[in-house]
mmCIF file of C-alpha atoms in Angstrom:
data_model
loop_
_atom_site.group_PDB
_atom_site.id
_atom_site.type_symbol
_atom_site.label_atom_id
_atom_site.label_comp_id
_atom_site.label_asym_id
_atom_site.label_seq_id
_atom_site.Cartn_x
_atom_site.Cartn_y
_atom_site.Cartn_z
ATOM 1 C CA GLU A 1 -0.455 0.436 0.158
ATOM 2 C CA ALA A 2 1.555 3.170 -1.090
ATOM 3 C CA GLY A 3 1.944 6.033 1.928
ATOM 4 C CA VAL A 4 0.998 9.993 1.989
ATOM 5 C CA VAL A 5 2.724 10.858 -1.191
ATOM 6 C CA GLN A 6 4.472 14.511 -1.158
ATOM 7 C CA SER A 7 5.240 17.148 -3.768
ATOM 8 C CA PRO A 8 7.945 19.200 -4.260
ATOM 9 C CA ARG A 9 10.105 16.178 -1.535
ATOM 10 C CA TYR A 10 12.758 20.110 -1.286
ATOM 11 C CA LYS A 11 12.190 23.702 -2.291
ATOM 12 C CA ILE A 12 13.052 26.439 -2.272
ATOM 13 C CA ILE A 13 12.695 30.150 -2.810
ATOM 14 C CA GLU A 14 12.900 34.489 -2.731
ATOM 15 C CA LYS A 15 11.158 35.971 -0.076
ATOM 16 C CA LYS A 16 8.604 37.129 -0.866
ATOM 17 C CA GLN A 17 7.655 34.830 -3.254
ATOM 18 C CA PRO A 18 5.266 32.757 -3.743
ATOM 19 C CA VAL A 19 5.002 27.934 -2.794
ATOM 20 C CA ALA A 20 2.897 25.496 -3.511
ATOM 21 C CA PHE A 21 2.944 21.448 -1.614
ATOM 22 C CA TRP A 22 0.636 18.977 -3.071
ATOM 23 C CA CYS A 23 -0.035 16.121 -1.083
ATOM 24 C CA ASN A 24 -1.951 12.670 -2.021
ATOM 25 C CA PRO A 25 -3.334 11.327 1.425
ATOM 26 C CA ILE A 26 -3.284 6.937 1.802
ATOM 27 C CA SER A 27 -6.336 5.545 -0.339
ATOM 28 C CA GLY A 28 -10.036 5.695 2.055
ATOM 29 C CA HIS A 29 -7.787 8.139 4.171
ATOM 30 C CA ASN A 30 -10.678 10.855 4.862
ATOM 31 C CA THR A 31 -8.947 12.814 6.801
ATOM 32 C CA LEU A 32 -5.848 14.790 5.650
ATOM 33 C CA TYR A 33 -3.665 17.406 8.214
ATOM 34 C CA TRP A 34 -1.028 19.669 7.791
ATOM 35 C CA TYR A 35 1.785 20.619 9.982
ATOM 36 C CA LEU A 36 4.787 22.688 10.078
ATOM 37 C CA GLN A 37 7.896 21.525 11.561
ATOM 38 C CA ASN A 38 10.904 23.942 12.824
ATOM 39 C CA LEU A 39 14.729 22.225 12.556
ATOM 40 C CA GLY A 40 14.638 20.487 16.468
ATOM 41 C CA GLN A 41 10.808 20.566 16.837
ATOM 42 C CA GLY A 42 7.884 18.674 17.169
ATOM 43 C CA PRO A 43 5.640 18.740 14.476
ATOM 44 C CA GLU A 44 2.889 21.492 15.057
ATOM 45 C CA LEU A 45 -1.096 21.211 13.186
ATOM 46 C CA LEU A 46 -1.802 23.372 10.539
ATOM 47 C CA ILE A 47 -4.839 22.508 9.401
ATOM 48 C CA ARG A 48 -7.367 19.522 9.558
ATOM 49 C CA TYR A 49 -10.065 18.413 6.741
ATOM 50 C CA GLU A 50 -12.527 15.728 7.201
ATOM 51 C CA ASN A 51 -13.399 15.095 3.088
ATOM 52 C CA GLU A 52 -13.577 18.814 1.699
ATOM 53 C CA GLU A 53 -14.673 20.071 5.227
ATOM 54 C CA ALA A 54 -11.673 21.944 6.917
ATOM 55 C CA VAL A 55 -12.612 21.260 10.986
ATOM 56 C CA ASP A 56 -9.757 23.262 12.537
ATOM 57 C CA ASP A 57 -7.711 25.868 10.333
ATOM 58 C CA SER A 58 -7.599 27.778 14.596
ATOM 59 C CA GLN A 59 -3.487 27.669 13.618
ATOM 60 C CA LEU A 60 -3.185 28.889 10.075
ATOM 61 C CA PRO A 61 -1.609 31.949 9.675
ATOM 62 C CA LYS A 62 -4.343 33.189 6.867
ATOM 63 C CA ASP A 63 -2.633 37.080 6.034
ATOM 64 C CA ARG A 64 -0.413 35.125 3.931
ATOM 65 C CA PHE A 65 -1.216 30.442 4.337
ATOM 66 C CA SER A 66 -4.326 28.771 2.287
ATOM 67 C CA ALA A 67 -5.146 25.314 1.970
ATOM 68 C CA GLU A 68 -7.647 23.881 -0.386
ATOM 69 C CA ARG A 69 -8.513 20.272 -0.271
ATOM 70 C CA LEU A 70 -12.365 20.091 -3.571
ATOM 71 C CA LYS A 71 -12.216 16.707 -3.957
ATOM 72 C CA GLY A 72 -11.322 15.895 -0.734
ATOM 73 C CA VAL A 73 -8.697 13.973 -1.454
ATOM 74 C CA ASP A 74 -5.394 15.938 -3.158
ATOM 75 C CA SER A 75 -4.252 18.728 -0.818
ATOM 76 C CA THR A 76 -2.976 21.572 -0.925
ATOM 77 C CA LEU A 77 -1.183 24.433 0.718
ATOM 78 C CA LYS A 78 0.353 27.529 -0.905
ATOM 79 C CA ILE A 79 2.107 30.061 0.708
ATOM 80 C CA GLN A 80 1.783 34.358 -0.861
ATOM 81 C CA PRO A 81 4.315 36.201 0.480
ATOM 82 C CA ALA A 82 6.308 33.587 2.224
ATOM 83 C CA GLU A 83 8.938 35.258 4.571
ATOM 84 C CA LEU A 84 12.346 34.154 5.969
ATOM 85 C CA GLY A 85 10.444 33.047 9.050
ATOM 86 C CA ASP A 86 8.484 29.755 7.020
ATOM 87 C CA SER A 87 12.036 27.917 6.702
ATOM 88 C CA ALA A 88 10.350 25.106 7.945
ATOM 89 C CA VAL A 89 9.146 21.056 6.978
ATOM 90 C CA TYR A 90 5.662 21.021 6.486
ATOM 91 C CA LEU A 91 4.006 18.001 6.926
ATOM 92 C CA CYS A 92 0.974 15.745 5.669
ATOM 93 C CA ALA A 93 -0.659 13.351 7.140
ATOM 94 C CA SER A 94 -3.392 11.167 6.694
ATOM 95 C CA SER A 95 -5.707 9.309 8.464
ATOM 96 C CA PHE A 96 -9.003 6.802 8.992
ATOM 97 C CA GLY A 97 -12.186 9.229 10.113
ATOM 98 C CA SER A 98 -10.988 11.512 13.226
ATOM 99 C CA GLN A 99 -10.008 8.768 15.886
ATOM 100 C CA GLY A 100 -7.655 6.255 13.264
ATOM 101 C CA GLU A 101 -3.310 6.637 13.113
ATOM 102 C CA GLN A 102 -1.899 9.569 11.085
ATOM 103 C CA TYR A 103 0.402 7.962 8.579
ATOM 104 C CA PHE A 104 2.608 10.693 7.928
ATOM 105 C CA GLY A 105 4.211 11.470 4.467
ATOM 106 C CA PRO A 106 8.122 12.478 3.887
ATOM 107 C CA GLY A 107 7.645 16.593 4.374
ATOM 108 C CA THR A 108 8.619 19.444 2.068
ATOM 109 C CA ARG A 109 11.276 21.038 3.003
ATOM 110 C CA LEU A 110 11.483 25.108 2.454
ATOM 111 C CA THR A 111 14.284 27.207 2.401
ATOM 112 C CA VAL A 112 12.993 30.474 1.987
ATOM 113 C CA THR A 113 16.446 32.973 1.071
ATOM 114 C CA GLY B 1 -3.688 25.586 25.101
ATOM 115 C CA GLU B 2 -1.532 21.848 25.801
ATOM 116 C CA ASN B 3 2.317 22.213 26.885
ATOM 117 C CA VAL B 4 4.321 18.555 26.364
ATOM 118 C CA GLU B 5 7.823 18.856 27.688
ATOM 119 C CA GLN B 6 10.353 16.728 27.226
ATOM 120 C CA HIS B 7 13.860 15.556 28.162
ATOM 121 C CA PRO B 8 16.427 15.198 27.281
ATOM 122 C CA SER B 9 17.284 16.553 24.393
ATOM 123 C CA THR B 10 19.802 13.839 22.719
ATOM 124 C CA LEU B 11 20.621 10.861 24.422
ATOM 125 C CA SER B 12 23.644 8.873 23.545
ATOM 126 C CA VAL B 13 23.682 5.066 25.042
ATOM 127 C CA GLN B 14 26.105 2.293 24.431
ATOM 128 C CA GLU B 15 24.363 -0.978 22.282
ATOM 129 C CA GLY B 16 22.303 -3.053 24.739
ATOM 130 C CA ASP B 17 22.301 -0.599 27.313
ATOM 131 C CA SER B 18 17.915 0.619 27.646
ATOM 132 C CA ALA B 19 16.935 3.864 26.675
ATOM 133 C CA VAL B 20 15.300 6.297 28.801
ATOM 134 C CA ILE B 21 13.049 9.841 27.711
ATOM 135 C CA LYS B 22 10.401 11.596 29.764
ATOM 136 C CA CYS B 23 7.824 13.700 28.802
ATOM 137 C CA THR B 24 5.273 15.954 31.550
ATOM 138 C CA TYR B 25 2.114 17.813 30.628
ATOM 139 C CA SER B 26 -0.086 20.194 31.414
ATOM 140 C CA ASP B 27 -3.643 20.000 30.457
ATOM 141 C CA SER B 28 -5.155 17.227 32.491
ATOM 142 C CA ALA B 29 -8.014 17.265 30.950
ATOM 143 C CA SER B 30 -5.175 15.413 28.429
ATOM 144 C CA ASN B 31 -6.036 11.766 28.088
ATOM 145 C CA TYR B 32 -3.863 10.433 25.230
ATOM 146 C CA PHE B 33 -0.016 9.792 24.749
ATOM 147 C CA PRO B 34 0.834 8.721 21.590
ATOM 148 C CA TRP B 35 5.210 8.181 20.728
ATOM 149 C CA TYR B 36 6.468 8.562 17.408
ATOM 150 C CA LYS B 37 10.208 8.017 15.740
ATOM 151 C CA GLN B 38 10.891 10.194 13.415
ATOM 152 C CA GLU B 39 13.841 8.950 11.058
ATOM 153 C CA LEU B 40 16.152 11.649 9.393
ATOM 154 C CA GLY B 41 14.264 12.407 6.116
ATOM 155 C CA LYS B 42 10.924 10.777 7.123
ATOM 156 C CA GLY B 43 7.909 12.012 8.933
ATOM 157 C CA PRO B 44 6.509 10.534 12.316
ATOM 158 C CA GLN B 45 6.067 6.584 13.068
ATOM 159 C CA LEU B 46 3.655 6.041 15.357
ATOM 160 C CA ILE B 47 5.272 3.421 17.545
ATOM 161 C CA ILE B 48 3.424 2.966 20.879
ATOM 162 C CA ASP B 49 0.734 4.797 22.707
ATOM 163 C CA ILE B 50 -1.543 4.516 25.483
ATOM 164 C CA ARG B 51 -4.553 5.876 27.315
ATOM 165 C CA SER B 52 -5.171 7.550 30.650
ATOM 166 C CA ASN B 53 -7.095 4.363 32.088
ATOM 167 C CA VAL B 54 -3.709 2.558 31.942
ATOM 168 C CA GLY B 55 -0.327 3.001 33.970
ATOM 169 C CA GLU B 56 1.357 0.581 32.513
ATOM 170 C CA LYS B 57 1.724 -0.465 28.214
ATOM 171 C CA LYS B 58 4.984 -2.846 26.671
ATOM 172 C CA ASP B 59 4.681 -4.025 22.998
ATOM 173 C CA GLN B 60 9.094 -5.895 22.494
ATOM 174 C CA ARG B 61 11.829 -4.198 23.732
ATOM 175 C CA ILE B 62 9.317 -0.822 24.171
ATOM 176 C CA ALA B 63 7.534 -0.397 26.928
ATOM 177 C CA VAL B 64 5.703 3.434 28.176
ATOM 178 C CA THR B 65 4.500 4.188 31.902
ATOM 179 C CA LEU B 66 2.043 6.967 32.149
ATOM 180 C CA ASN B 67 1.523 9.105 35.766
ATOM 181 C CA LYS B 68 -1.789 10.781 35.722
ATOM 182 C CA THR B 69 -1.041 12.133 39.572
ATOM 183 C CA ALA B 70 2.119 13.900 38.155
ATOM 184 C CA LYS B 71 1.279 14.114 34.782
ATOM 185 C CA HIS B 72 4.374 12.582 32.548
ATOM 186 C CA PHE B 73 5.397 9.898 30.840
ATOM 187 C CA SER B 74 8.539 8.015 29.910
ATOM 188 C CA LEU B 75 9.177 5.982 26.733
ATOM 189 C CA HIS B 76 11.262 2.771 27.921
ATOM 190 C CA ILE B 77 13.364 0.132 25.366
ATOM 191 C CA THR B 78 15.336 -1.754 26.294
ATOM 192 C CA GLU B 79 18.019 -4.208 24.534
ATOM 193 C CA THR B 80 19.327 -0.914 22.390
ATOM 194 C CA GLN B 81 20.086 -1.387 18.708
ATOM 195 C CA PRO B 82 21.671 0.529 16.568
ATOM 196 C CA GLU B 83 18.028 0.455 14.152
ATOM 197 C CA ASP B 84 17.030 2.398 17.666
ATOM 198 C CA SER B 85 18.860 5.661 16.909
ATOM 199 C CA ALA B 86 16.612 8.358 15.745
ATOM 200 C CA VAL B 87 14.391 10.706 16.973
ATOM 201 C CA TYR B 88 11.653 10.478 19.508
ATOM 202 C CA PHE B 89 8.006 12.258 19.965
ATOM 203 C CA CYS B 90 6.289 11.924 22.900
ATOM 204 C CA ALA B 91 2.842 13.883 22.393
ATOM 205 C CA ALA B 92 -0.966 14.127 24.615
ATOM 206 C CA SER B 93 -4.271 14.625 23.164
ATOM 207 C CA ASN B 94 -7.262 15.962 25.525
ATOM 208 C CA SER B 95 -9.501 14.312 22.201
ATOM 209 C CA GLY B 96 -9.763 10.848 23.431
ATOM 210 C CA GLY B 97 -7.700 9.661 19.903
ATOM 211 C CA TYR B 98 -5.041 11.555 17.306
ATOM 212 C CA GLN B 99 -7.637 14.465 16.247
ATOM 213 C CA LYS B 100 -5.382 17.202 17.542
ATOM 214 C CA VAL B 101 -1.622 16.311 18.800
ATOM 215 C CA THR B 102 0.302 18.795 20.895
ATOM 216 C CA PHE B 103 4.103 17.336 20.315
ATOM 217 C CA GLY B 104 6.770 17.140 22.746
ATOM 218 C CA THR B 105 10.219 19.126 20.928
ATOM 219 C CA GLY B 106 11.843 15.454 20.626
ATOM 220 C CA THR B 107 14.880 13.479 21.486
ATOM 221 C CA LYS B 108 17.589 12.486 19.616
ATOM 222 C CA LEU B 109 19.110 8.911 20.277
ATOM 223 C CA GLN B 110 22.277 7.915 19.481
ATOM 224 C CA VAL B 111 23.006 4.000 20.032
ATOM 225 C CA ILE B 112 26.457 3.527 19.616
ATOM 226 C CA PRO B 113 27.450 -0.066 18.130
#
């Protein structure tokens, strides 16, 4: 069974540029999470989807971050414009139902210069 | 909100020795405590978890203990092997499951052959 797929794996951009990350969850998993992981820290939840509905986006900085999961499967996380402090690893996870075990993807390492 | 503290931040042990990682949490309503292992370039992977109605849980070489009164929980790895080398995260949740998990800051474990 394929795991959570994320792309790109690495991204380097200049500050003020836009960037987008893509996530394909495990087949059949209706719950999808985006996490931010700073160097030397644990993951922090940005947003959680149940199917196509964002049920918890309280930690998403909405002035520059946006996310979508239009058909309840793949999801995209966008930052516009990016700032130096956005350099981090962005992790996607999915689960079967909100009580199910979360399976994490390998993450996208973003470097903003 | 929940705050999870974890120590030590780094831990080196000889192969075959035991390793212990300790965490404390702040929210007395937390009732679910998972532990994750994160290898380089990969996302976190659940290795063991414990719920608040249980004081100890064991799975082969890994065990977790929970002291609700003191609000701390620990991971014990016995007979460590080089492949145990990774970053370990404790986490806490007050939703009874995986919905909103607050992670600790991580412990980098190095097992020396």
